Amino acid sequence: MTLEPSISVAASPLVEIKNVSKWFGPLMALNGISLEINPGITGLVGPNGAGKTTLLRLLTGQSKPSIGEIRICEFDSWSAKAKSHVGFCPYDDSTWDEMSGRKLVRVSAGLHGFKGEEARHRTETVLETVGMIDRADRPVRTYSKGMRQRIKLGQALIHDPDLLVLDEPLNGIDPVGREELNQLFLRLARSGKAILISSHILNEMDHLADHILFVCRGKLLASGSLEAIRGVLDDYPLKVRVSCQSARRVASELMMLNSVKSVSIETLDDLLLEVQNPNRFYAEFGEFAVSPNIHIHGLKATDTSAEAIFDYLMARSSKPG
Amino acid sequence: MKNPLQISLFASCFQVFCLTLRRQFFSRQTIVITMLLGLALAITMVWLVSDSYVRSPMRGTTTYYRALSPETNAYYVIGDRVEAESIVCFVQGRRGGKREIKARVSGVISEIKIENDEKVRRREMLVRIQPDRTGLQLASEVLSPLFMGFLLPIISLGYASAAISGERTNRTLVYLLSTSIPRPLIYCSLYAAVLLLTLAVTLGCLASICLPVGVNGIEVLYKYAPVVFVSTTSYVSLFLLFSAWFRRATFLALAYALMIETLTANMPGVVKSITVSFYANSWLYDKSLSLGLEPNIPAYNPVMAGTSQIVLVLASIVFLALGMWIFSRKEYD
């Protein structure tokens, strides 16, 4: 069902991003990103505002890189030819809400140039794939978030694309629905598609992504398997400023923590810590801060490039389970 | 083997066309336009059926006398034709003499309220006349101010300016842009759909205003239809360009239609020559149309009908091309 013979595709990666930067006025959204995407599930992970959506919009030809080049199956991502290889499931829940789910998928089939019997056949196949066949005749505006996500996925799959780009597909979906969608993604990946899933929560990629791209502040910080990324994040050196009462006493006690590499006393109330393993440090520091006779006023990461990771890890460590 | 791609591209464009047609038709714009059209029809109907009354001008109580029709040499009766200068009745003057009362409009006497020799008071209705409605009156009293000056630009901007910016604010434009249709073709399909819908509405609206007037109305309809066709096309091209260019295209188009089209189009000087309505009016004023319309502003100085046509058609093409160019380059969020 693919539109292009896959012989030419096999020779080079499906998606090739070469040194791409994108800025909006003075704001640098992406900064010199180079990567390749191959069949299988790729997770694009980063905190909010890291440039994930910008990257996805570049990939799907919604916007053009300021410099650099993105090639999808050897076509420039802005070109119409590249788009026939890409299915896009945008972040926004808004669709043509007045239509029924079946009509919406049918219209997408039409937009991709399928007619008559072929379009009908594809519509039914896709509705079955995303598990919406029994609810397809209800208007989309009556759908829940999970059902919308499925129907959006349906319209993205209608032309059987080689690359499926999903912008935060698991956002706001309950655990049961999430598990079902994950199974669906895995099935699609097994059928040989490349799936790019963006998320701001690394744990969402558990048992899902073969490959993780970790972006932060418009840069690709790390890429590799989930374990590799976890390792990189865990060993990320971090400078932390702690303000407290009786700094000297606190400093000596902080030196006892395993994760703290060095402590220097900045002023009477401020300490500057160098931390090797932030994740472990936050766990240890949490226990330390509640111990008697210790009065901690504040904790702040001073390394601004790591601030987002800091926030991210804070959010992750505060999550139950 | 070359054909399937072309056919499917055509199918894609046709889908964009149908989708746009459907989404624009079932939209808030249609409700607003229907309301405006209803209002315009109501105004036309009131204009059409509103009768002219001849009232007693004299203070105090006077006596009413019926007048003779000069043609038949008998009293005017219901159904008789009168001209503006015809004397339809007399009332008693202050010193016993009779004072002539003229019809002031041409038309047909539809009612005589007072019997001969009856007493009448000041302002009392004497005779009701149903005025003639000529094509010229229709054109100058209803079509020019109400339709050409207001409804036509409003209908065009309602559909055209919402076509792209509406999908954009609705965040559904991305579904059109992530298909494999080249962007200029998406724009052309959108344009075709909006143009068809707008033309259907404007021409339908013109017909529904003209037809109740009768034979004269049909004559005016034939003369206005080409002007409406071409100026609608120009407006749609312009407002769809706005829509492709700006996020808040409707407000901008509304500002343009109300400020520039309405204000400057009626100004003497060369400023008005940037407006669509100037060329539409010039075309209508042209003597060759023999509608007999006169510019109501002495310094209006219209151009020739041929020039107007060329300018409007060229403007449409330029706006369409510019819109395609902008749409295929712009990054929509």
XYZ file of C-alpha atoms in Angstrom:
654
model
C 0.000 0.000 0.000
C 2.998 2.327 0.262
C 3.070 4.944 -2.426
C 6.774 4.753 -3.184
C 8.869 1.658 -3.794
C 10.864 1.021 -0.647
C 14.083 0.102 -2.467
C 15.346 3.656 -2.565
C 14.274 4.174 1.035
C 16.178 1.215 2.365
C 19.480 2.668 1.192
C 19.248 5.768 3.383
C 17.451 6.553 6.658
C 13.764 7.302 6.464
C 14.244 10.722 7.989
C 17.463 12.632 7.945
C 17.750 15.884 9.872
C 20.947 17.727 9.078
C 22.128 20.540 11.317
C 18.688 22.115 11.603
C 18.107 25.353 13.477
C 14.897 27.273 13.747
C 14.343 30.641 15.288
C 11.298 32.816 15.729
C 12.578 36.363 15.889
C 15.086 36.434 18.743
C 13.885 33.100 20.133
C 16.022 30.119 19.210
C 13.614 27.197 19.197
C 15.972 24.611 17.733
C 19.716 24.833 17.724
C 21.762 22.725 15.338
C 19.948 19.423 15.561
C 21.129 16.477 13.499
C 19.553 13.074 13.744
C 18.118 10.170 11.833
C 14.870 8.327 12.324
C 14.458 4.739 11.309
C 11.562 2.290 11.507
C 10.473 1.470 15.042
C 9.264 3.706 17.826
C 11.298 6.779 18.601
C 10.447 8.820 21.663
C 11.076 12.552 21.548
C 11.353 13.562 25.167
C 11.980 16.895 26.753
C 10.442 19.396 29.155
C 7.790 21.855 27.995
C 9.249 24.461 25.684
C 12.191 22.307 24.698
C 11.376 22.548 20.999
C 9.614 19.208 20.562
C 6.592 20.625 18.781
C 8.793 22.842 16.615
C 10.768 19.802 15.532
C 7.576 17.875 14.750
C 6.199 20.803 12.760
C 9.402 20.908 10.743
C 9.190 17.182 10.104
C 5.608 17.371 8.884
C 6.248 20.335 6.627
C 4.215 22.818 8.624
C 7.209 25.104 8.857
C 10.615 25.421 7.294
C 13.981 25.263 9.086
C 15.806 28.594 9.311
C 18.975 26.779 8.372
C 19.705 23.127 7.746
C 17.800 20.501 5.898
C 15.253 17.799 6.637
C 14.833 14.978 4.169
C 12.048 12.428 4.357
C 12.468 9.500 1.947
C 14.910 11.774 0.111
C 12.376 14.568 -0.348
C 12.564 17.918 1.364
C 10.113 17.889 4.258
C 8.364 21.066 3.013
C 7.610 19.475 -0.363
C 4.287 17.841 -1.164
C 6.026 14.581 -2.079
C 7.521 14.173 1.376
C 4.109 14.627 2.958
C 2.724 11.543 1.245
C 5.136 9.549 3.440
C 4.165 11.286 6.673
C 1.084 10.955 8.837
C 0.672 13.675 11.408
C -1.378 13.588 14.568
C -1.249 17.137 15.954
C -1.278 18.093 19.606
C -4.531 20.028 19.460
C -7.737 18.129 19.970
C -9.635 20.305 17.540
C -10.795 18.559 14.406
C -13.762 19.059 12.124
C -15.976 18.482 15.119
C -19.314 18.533 13.342
C -18.492 15.406 11.348
C -18.851 11.848 12.513
C -15.662 9.915 13.129
C -16.201 7.852 9.993
C -16.838 10.951 7.877
C -13.698 12.591 9.222
C -11.540 9.627 8.282
C -13.336 9.386 4.934
C -12.585 13.072 4.250
C -8.934 12.462 5.117
C -8.930 9.618 2.606
C -10.308 12.027 0.034
C -7.692 14.627 0.916
C -5.012 12.042 0.226
C -6.526 11.388 -3.162
C -8.427 8.141 -2.635
C -11.782 7.782 -4.311
C -14.869 5.616 -4.180
C -14.381 2.012 -3.155
C -10.705 2.465 -2.328
C -11.478 5.333 0.052
C -14.285 3.394 1.724
C -12.118 0.342 2.123
C -9.252 2.336 3.621
C -11.626 4.158 5.970
C -13.015 0.912 7.375
C -9.563 -0.652 7.664
C -8.201 2.321 9.557
C -11.232 2.560 11.847
C -10.734 -1.073 12.716
C -7.019 -0.558 13.326
C -7.631 2.248 15.811
C -10.561 0.396 17.355
C -13.218 2.971 16.614
C -15.445 1.000 14.280
C -18.309 0.715 16.764
C -18.283 4.417 17.679
C -17.501 5.845 14.257
C -20.953 7.236 13.538
C -21.082 9.587 16.495
C -20.122 13.218 15.888
C -16.543 13.939 16.887
C -17.609 16.702 19.280
C -19.178 14.046 21.534
C -15.916 12.080 21.746
C -13.782 11.750 24.832
C -10.121 12.685 24.715
C -9.037 9.111 24.113
C -11.519 8.647 21.293
C -10.399 11.899 19.691
C -6.830 10.709 19.910
C -7.800 7.486 18.134
C -9.699 9.245 15.383
C -6.804 11.675 14.894
C -4.544 8.671 14.664
C -6.954 7.200 12.132
C -6.744 10.215 9.858
C -2.948 10.116 10.118
C -2.869 6.442 9.110
C -5.250 6.690 6.171
C -2.575 6.860 3.462
C -0.423 4.201 5.122
C 2.539 6.514 5.764
C 6.079 5.344 6.407
C 6.521 7.845 9.196
C 3.894 8.531 11.813
C 4.425 11.707 13.821
C 2.439 11.909 17.052
C 2.553 15.033 19.193
C 1.951 14.059 22.837
C -0.599 11.352 21.998
C -0.708 10.088 25.585
C -1.314 13.461 27.205
C -4.412 13.412 29.373
C -5.340 9.809 28.685
C -6.188 7.434 31.518
C -3.911 4.435 32.220
C -6.203 1.913 30.543
C -6.490 3.980 27.381
C -2.778 4.631 27.483
C -2.012 0.932 27.597
C -4.360 0.304 24.655
C -2.757 3.068 22.611
C 0.698 1.752 23.462
C -0.283 -1.659 22.177
C -1.548 -0.027 19.013
C 1.741 1.869 18.545
C 3.708 -1.339 19.049
C 1.540 -3.148 16.485
C 2.076 -0.339 13.971
C 5.817 -0.329 14.638
C 5.949 -4.091 14.060
C 4.387 -3.543 10.651
C 7.502 -1.626 9.678
C 6.523 1.983 10.255
C 8.660 4.607 11.891
C 6.746 6.214 14.733
C 7.898 9.385 16.394
C 6.137 10.067 19.686
C 6.764 13.220 21.636
C 6.268 13.404 25.360
C 7.394 15.493 28.292
C 7.401 12.488 30.608
C 10.242 10.044 30.176
C 8.411 7.278 32.039
C 5.715 7.245 29.374
C 8.276 5.695 27.063
C 8.714 2.620 29.271
C 8.253 -0.586 27.264
C 7.398 1.558 24.240
C 10.259 3.385 22.567
C 13.242 1.617 21.084
C 15.089 4.857 20.876
C 14.886 8.081 22.825
C 15.804 11.562 21.663
C 16.164 13.877 24.624
C 15.834 17.527 23.697
C 16.149 20.519 25.949
C 16.282 24.243 25.099
C 16.314 23.494 21.422
C 19.283 21.135 21.608
C 19.506 17.414 21.265
C 21.091 16.546 24.614
C 21.159 12.818 24.293
C 19.943 10.023 22.117
C 19.923 6.329 22.665
C 17.954 3.630 24.406
C 15.790 4.462 27.407
C 18.372 2.995 29.786
C 21.167 4.977 28.213
C 19.171 8.213 28.569
C 18.362 7.431 32.192
C 22.047 6.886 32.813
C 23.009 10.165 31.169
C 20.438 12.062 33.207
C 21.471 10.359 36.424
C 25.100 11.256 35.974
C 24.417 14.792 34.923
C 26.627 17.018 37.097
C 24.683 19.786 38.687
C 25.492 22.871 40.739
C 22.956 23.615 43.430
C 22.687 26.644 45.674
C 21.288 25.943 49.133
C 20.295 28.739 51.464
C 20.006 27.783 55.103
C 20.673 28.807 58.675
C 24.149 28.187 60.145
C 25.731 27.341 56.842
C 28.945 25.905 58.251
C 27.197 23.202 60.247
C 24.900 22.310 57.335
C 27.898 22.167 54.994
C 29.694 19.653 57.120
C 26.606 17.496 57.351
C 25.945 17.737 53.606
C 29.452 16.402 52.938
C 28.253 13.152 54.461
C 25.806 12.604 51.587
C 27.072 10.209 48.915
C 25.835 12.229 45.985
C 27.524 15.477 46.973
C 30.943 15.932 45.438
C 31.942 19.222 46.989
C 30.552 21.990 49.149
C 31.706 25.585 49.255
C 30.454 28.298 51.554
C 29.481 31.359 49.523
C 28.106 33.712 52.180
C 26.877 33.248 55.720
C 23.609 31.722 54.509
C 24.491 30.300 51.108
C 26.155 27.086 50.112
C 27.169 25.986 46.651
C 27.051 22.251 46.120
C 28.422 20.214 43.277
C 26.309 17.149 42.782
C 27.155 14.068 40.759
C 23.868 12.204 40.516
C 20.967 14.630 40.758
C 18.310 11.990 41.093
C 19.960 10.364 44.064
C 20.845 13.754 45.498
C 17.229 14.900 45.568
C 16.206 11.714 47.330
C 18.966 12.082 49.906
C 18.463 15.798 50.286
C 14.783 15.282 50.909
C 15.543 13.103 53.921
C 18.312 15.402 55.062
C 16.124 18.513 54.966
C 13.559 17.100 57.370
C 16.102 15.925 59.929
C 16.089 17.878 63.241
C 18.066 21.135 63.746
C 18.405 21.740 60.027
C 16.685 24.814 58.572
C 16.763 24.932 54.798
C 15.284 28.040 53.193
C 15.748 27.236 49.561
C 17.244 25.062 46.882
C 18.062 26.254 43.393
C 19.967 24.853 40.473
C 22.449 27.491 39.314
C 23.507 25.833 36.105
C 20.953 27.414 33.766
C 21.459 25.008 30.889
C 20.592 22.203 33.252
C 17.669 24.045 34.795
C 15.135 22.345 32.592
C 16.526 18.932 33.365
C 16.451 19.900 36.991
C 12.790 20.850 36.763
C 12.137 17.727 34.832
C 13.808 15.473 37.335
C 12.095 17.291 40.183
C 8.771 16.570 38.555
C 9.718 12.976 37.975
C 10.971 12.325 41.482
C 7.882 13.942 42.992
C 5.624 11.645 41.006
C 4.256 8.780 43.086
C 5.422 5.402 41.825
C 0.957 4.411 -15.213
C 1.302 8.170 -15.034
C -2.362 8.803 -14.671
C -3.202 7.504 -11.176
C -1.183 10.240 -9.503
C -2.917 13.009 -11.469
C -6.346 11.551 -10.886
C -5.737 11.221 -7.197
C -4.427 14.786 -7.058
C -7.647 15.927 -8.671
C -9.609 13.879 -6.138
C -7.667 15.526 -3.312
C -8.405 18.999 -4.649
C -12.040 18.086 -5.116
C -12.158 16.925 -1.509
C -10.715 20.264 -0.354
C -13.339 21.978 -2.507
C -16.245 19.958 -1.081
C -14.953 20.261 2.469
C -14.607 24.025 2.229
C -17.976 24.403 0.575
C -19.618 22.375 3.288
C -17.781 23.986 6.191
C -18.395 27.495 4.915
C -22.039 26.861 4.170
C -22.778 25.316 7.570
C -21.200 28.133 9.477
C -22.014 31.201 11.525
C -21.411 33.350 8.451
C -24.373 31.761 6.733
C -26.632 32.560 9.682
C -25.484 36.179 9.745
C -25.809 36.485 5.974
C -29.283 34.927 6.027
C -30.320 37.439 8.658
C -28.905 40.319 6.621
C -30.589 38.996 3.499
C -33.882 38.737 5.360
C -33.449 42.309 6.499
C -32.649 43.441 2.958
C -35.702 41.621 1.615
C -37.869 43.181 4.300
C -36.559 46.629 3.370
C -37.236 45.913 -0.305
C -40.747 44.698 0.463
C -41.520 47.741 2.589
C -40.147 49.937 -0.190
C -42.194 48.031 -2.724
C -45.566 48.057 -0.972
C -45.258 51.340 0.842
C -48.017 53.515 -0.578
C -48.050 57.194 -0.969
C -50.843 59.038 0.807
C -52.356 62.324 -0.148
C -53.283 64.194 3.019
C -55.247 67.295 3.717
C -52.900 70.252 4.046
C -55.423 72.763 5.461
C -55.798 73.842 9.042
C -59.193 73.335 10.637
C -62.053 71.457 9.112
C -62.520 71.797 5.397
C -64.548 70.052 2.750
C -63.218 67.464 0.346
C -64.080 67.413 -3.348
C -63.140 64.722 -5.821
C -61.311 65.797 -8.929
C -61.870 64.895 -12.552
C -59.426 62.781 -14.459
C -58.316 64.754 -17.532
C -58.312 61.637 -19.703
C -61.738 60.273 -18.966
C -63.401 63.465 -17.896
C -64.911 61.635 -14.912
C -64.064 61.421 -11.252
C -60.974 59.480 -10.417
C -61.883 56.028 -9.221
C -59.824 53.237 -7.672
C -57.502 51.756 -10.264
C -57.002 54.942 -12.247
C -53.474 55.931 -13.248
C -52.188 59.258 -12.029
C -49.000 61.140 -12.794
C -47.020 63.189 -10.340
C -48.609 66.383 -11.603
C -52.168 65.047 -11.698
C -54.683 66.807 -9.500
C -56.360 64.037 -7.551
C -58.708 66.130 -5.381
C -59.538 69.558 -3.976
C -60.147 70.847 -0.500
C -61.947 74.015 0.394
C -59.669 76.978 0.626
C -59.619 79.563 3.408
C -61.804 82.010 1.506
C -64.144 79.481 0.003
C -62.020 78.785 -3.095
C -60.882 75.250 -3.909
C -57.287 74.315 -3.450
C -55.796 71.748 -5.846
C -54.000 68.793 -4.399
C -51.483 66.927 -6.550
C -50.602 63.264 -6.456
C -46.805 64.014 -6.276
C -45.990 60.444 -7.395
C -46.995 58.514 -10.458
C -48.909 55.330 -9.833
C -52.318 53.831 -9.400
C -55.021 55.031 -7.040
C -55.575 52.198 -4.624
C -58.020 53.774 -2.221
C -60.126 56.886 -1.829
C -60.653 57.347 1.852
C -63.177 60.170 1.945
C -66.465 60.593 0.166
C -67.217 63.675 -1.872
C -68.412 66.703 0.105
C -67.256 65.200 3.402
C -65.566 67.236 6.077
C -61.836 66.595 6.540
C -59.418 67.694 9.180
C -55.799 68.642 8.760
C -53.445 65.715 7.990
C -56.361 63.370 7.352
C -55.697 60.828 4.600
C -57.613 61.530 1.433
C -56.312 59.299 -1.333
C -53.923 56.406 -1.321
C -51.692 55.903 -4.355
C -49.634 52.835 -5.088
C -46.547 54.306 -6.736
C -44.958 52.818 -9.863
C -41.698 51.005 -9.208
C -39.418 51.502 -12.149
C -36.159 49.678 -12.676
C -34.304 52.925 -12.216
C -35.920 53.507 -8.842
C -35.090 49.957 -7.807
C -31.490 50.441 -8.863
C -30.954 53.835 -7.307
C -33.073 53.484 -4.159
C -32.461 49.859 -3.182
C -29.716 48.119 -5.124
C -27.010 50.776 -5.093
C -27.056 51.679 -1.401
C -28.264 48.414 0.085
C -26.933 45.684 -2.156
C -23.843 46.998 -3.937
C -22.746 49.196 -1.070
C -23.377 46.810 1.803
C -24.601 43.271 1.180
C -22.198 42.351 -1.588
C -18.967 43.173 0.290
C -20.342 41.730 3.538
C -21.314 38.409 1.958
C -17.968 38.165 0.170
C -15.946 38.921 3.259
C -18.084 36.635 5.398
C -17.129 33.595 3.386
C -13.750 34.522 1.943
C -12.039 36.000 4.969
C -13.099 33.110 7.191
C -12.052 30.391 4.782
C -8.397 30.170 5.783
C -8.155 32.208 8.965
C -11.194 30.401 10.357
C -9.578 27.012 9.867
C -6.442 28.500 11.307
C -8.010 29.761 14.524
C -9.931 26.491 14.704
C -6.539 24.729 14.434
C -7.783 22.453 11.664
C -5.773 24.010 8.839
C -2.983 21.594 9.746
C -5.059 18.713 8.379
C -5.164 20.366 4.972
C -1.498 21.332 5.075
C -0.238 17.892 6.041
C -1.738 16.296 2.940
C 0.370 15.733 -0.135
C -1.476 18.369 -2.175
C 0.842 21.170 -3.314
C -0.104 24.323 -1.432
C -0.989 26.461 -4.476
C -3.530 23.797 -5.431
C -5.012 23.800 -1.925
C -5.411 27.557 -2.251
C -7.038 27.238 -5.685
C -9.494 24.620 -4.415
C -10.369 26.806 -1.442
C -10.787 29.748 -3.795
C -13.050 27.816 -6.141
C -15.259 26.651 -3.281
C -15.538 30.085 -1.676
C -16.131 31.763 -5.026
C -18.889 29.338 -5.985
C -20.631 29.714 -2.648
C -20.311 33.493 -2.594
C -21.500 33.856 -6.182
C -24.494 31.631 -5.501
C -25.409 33.712 -2.472
C -24.844 37.156 -4.023
C -26.607 36.337 -7.288
C -29.427 34.629 -5.393
C -29.696 37.631 -3.149
C -29.787 39.982 -6.164
C -32.491 37.875 -7.783
C -34.600 37.741 -4.640
C -34.476 41.526 -4.378
C -35.208 42.157 -8.066
C -37.840 39.534 -8.851
C -40.647 40.849 -6.597
C -40.542 44.112 -8.532
C -41.809 42.352 -11.659
C -40.791 42.918 -15.271
C -38.765 46.027 -14.436
C -36.947 44.046 -11.776
C -36.014 41.293 -14.209
C -34.596 43.877 -16.566
C -32.496 45.344 -13.771
C -31.442 41.827 -12.724
C -30.036 41.164 -16.201
C -28.111 44.413 -16.145
C -26.752 43.958 -12.624
C -25.862 40.250 -12.839
C -22.564 40.632 -14.762
C -21.481 43.537 -12.549
C -22.306 41.534 -9.423
C -20.514 38.496 -10.840
C -17.290 40.333 -11.533
C -17.257 42.455 -8.388
C -17.997 39.399 -6.230
C -15.019 37.671 -7.836
C -12.810 40.662 -7.060
C -13.980 40.849 -3.461
C -13.489 37.107 -2.935
C -9.979 37.244 -4.395
C -9.097 40.168 -2.156
C -10.611 38.819 1.051
C -9.181 35.318 0.571
C -5.804 36.997 0.173
C -6.404 38.726 3.531
C -7.370 35.355 4.929
C -4.165 33.711 3.770
C -2.089 36.621 5.015
C -3.431 37.609 8.408
C -4.717 35.733 11.393
C -7.548 38.171 12.147
C -8.565 38.511 8.530
C -12.260 39.031 9.207
C -11.714 42.165 11.269
C -9.302 43.538 8.746
C -11.663 42.783 5.872
C -14.537 44.335 7.800
C -12.477 47.442 8.451
C -11.530 47.591 4.791
C -15.111 47.094 3.610
C -16.608 49.636 5.966
C -13.868 52.258 5.969
C -12.212 52.192 2.582
C -14.930 50.788 0.347
C -17.768 52.828 1.793
C -16.005 56.057 2.667
C -13.446 56.605 -0.042
C -15.613 55.150 -2.796
C -17.912 58.141 -2.413
C -15.165 60.699 -2.257
C -14.193 62.840 -5.202
C -10.592 62.582 -6.294
C -8.373 59.654 -7.135
C -8.396 57.907 -3.735
C -11.558 56.065 -4.639
C -9.872 54.345 -7.553
C -8.407 51.749 -5.182
C -11.854 50.419 -4.305
C -13.795 47.661 -5.976
C -17.077 49.501 -5.567
C -15.793 52.468 -7.590
C -15.292 50.289 -10.642
C -18.551 48.442 -10.066
C -20.400 51.767 -9.871
C -18.594 53.159 -12.904
C -19.700 50.132 -14.834
C -23.267 50.665 -13.701
C -23.223 54.394 -14.482
C -21.949 53.800 -17.956
C -24.378 55.189 -20.506
C -24.174 52.100 -22.684
C -26.095 50.199 -20.034
C -28.985 52.626 -20.540
C -30.110 52.117 -16.994
C -30.059 55.872 -16.602
C -28.283 55.872 -13.240
C -26.487 59.086 -12.420
C -23.652 59.396 -9.933
C -25.252 61.260 -7.040
C -22.019 63.105 -6.374
C -21.259 65.599 -9.161
C -17.480 65.161 -8.904
C -17.696 61.375 -8.975
C -16.150 61.180 -12.418
C -16.633 57.498 -13.254
C -14.405 55.620 -15.684
C -15.643 53.763 -18.754
C -17.404 50.447 -18.376
C -14.718 48.685 -20.414
C -11.970 50.067 -18.208
C -13.853 48.992 -15.079
C -14.227 45.469 -16.370
C -10.561 45.176 -17.231
C -9.489 46.607 -13.875
C -11.766 44.287 -11.884
C -10.744 41.160 -13.798
C -7.043 42.023 -13.605
C -7.331 42.795 -9.898
C -8.985 39.413 -9.296
C -6.195 37.598 -11.095
C -3.475 39.542 -9.282
C -5.091 38.967 -5.865
C -5.498 35.251 -6.610
C -1.888 34.900 -7.690
C -0.628 36.871 -4.705
C -2.776 34.770 -2.359
C -1.380 31.562 -3.857
C 2.139 32.849 -3.460
C 1.639 33.853 0.164
C -0.234 30.671 1.038
C 2.468 28.454 -0.407
C 5.241 30.191 1.500
C 3.692 31.028 4.847
C 4.171 28.901 7.948
C 0.828 28.590 9.691
C 0.770 27.775 13.360
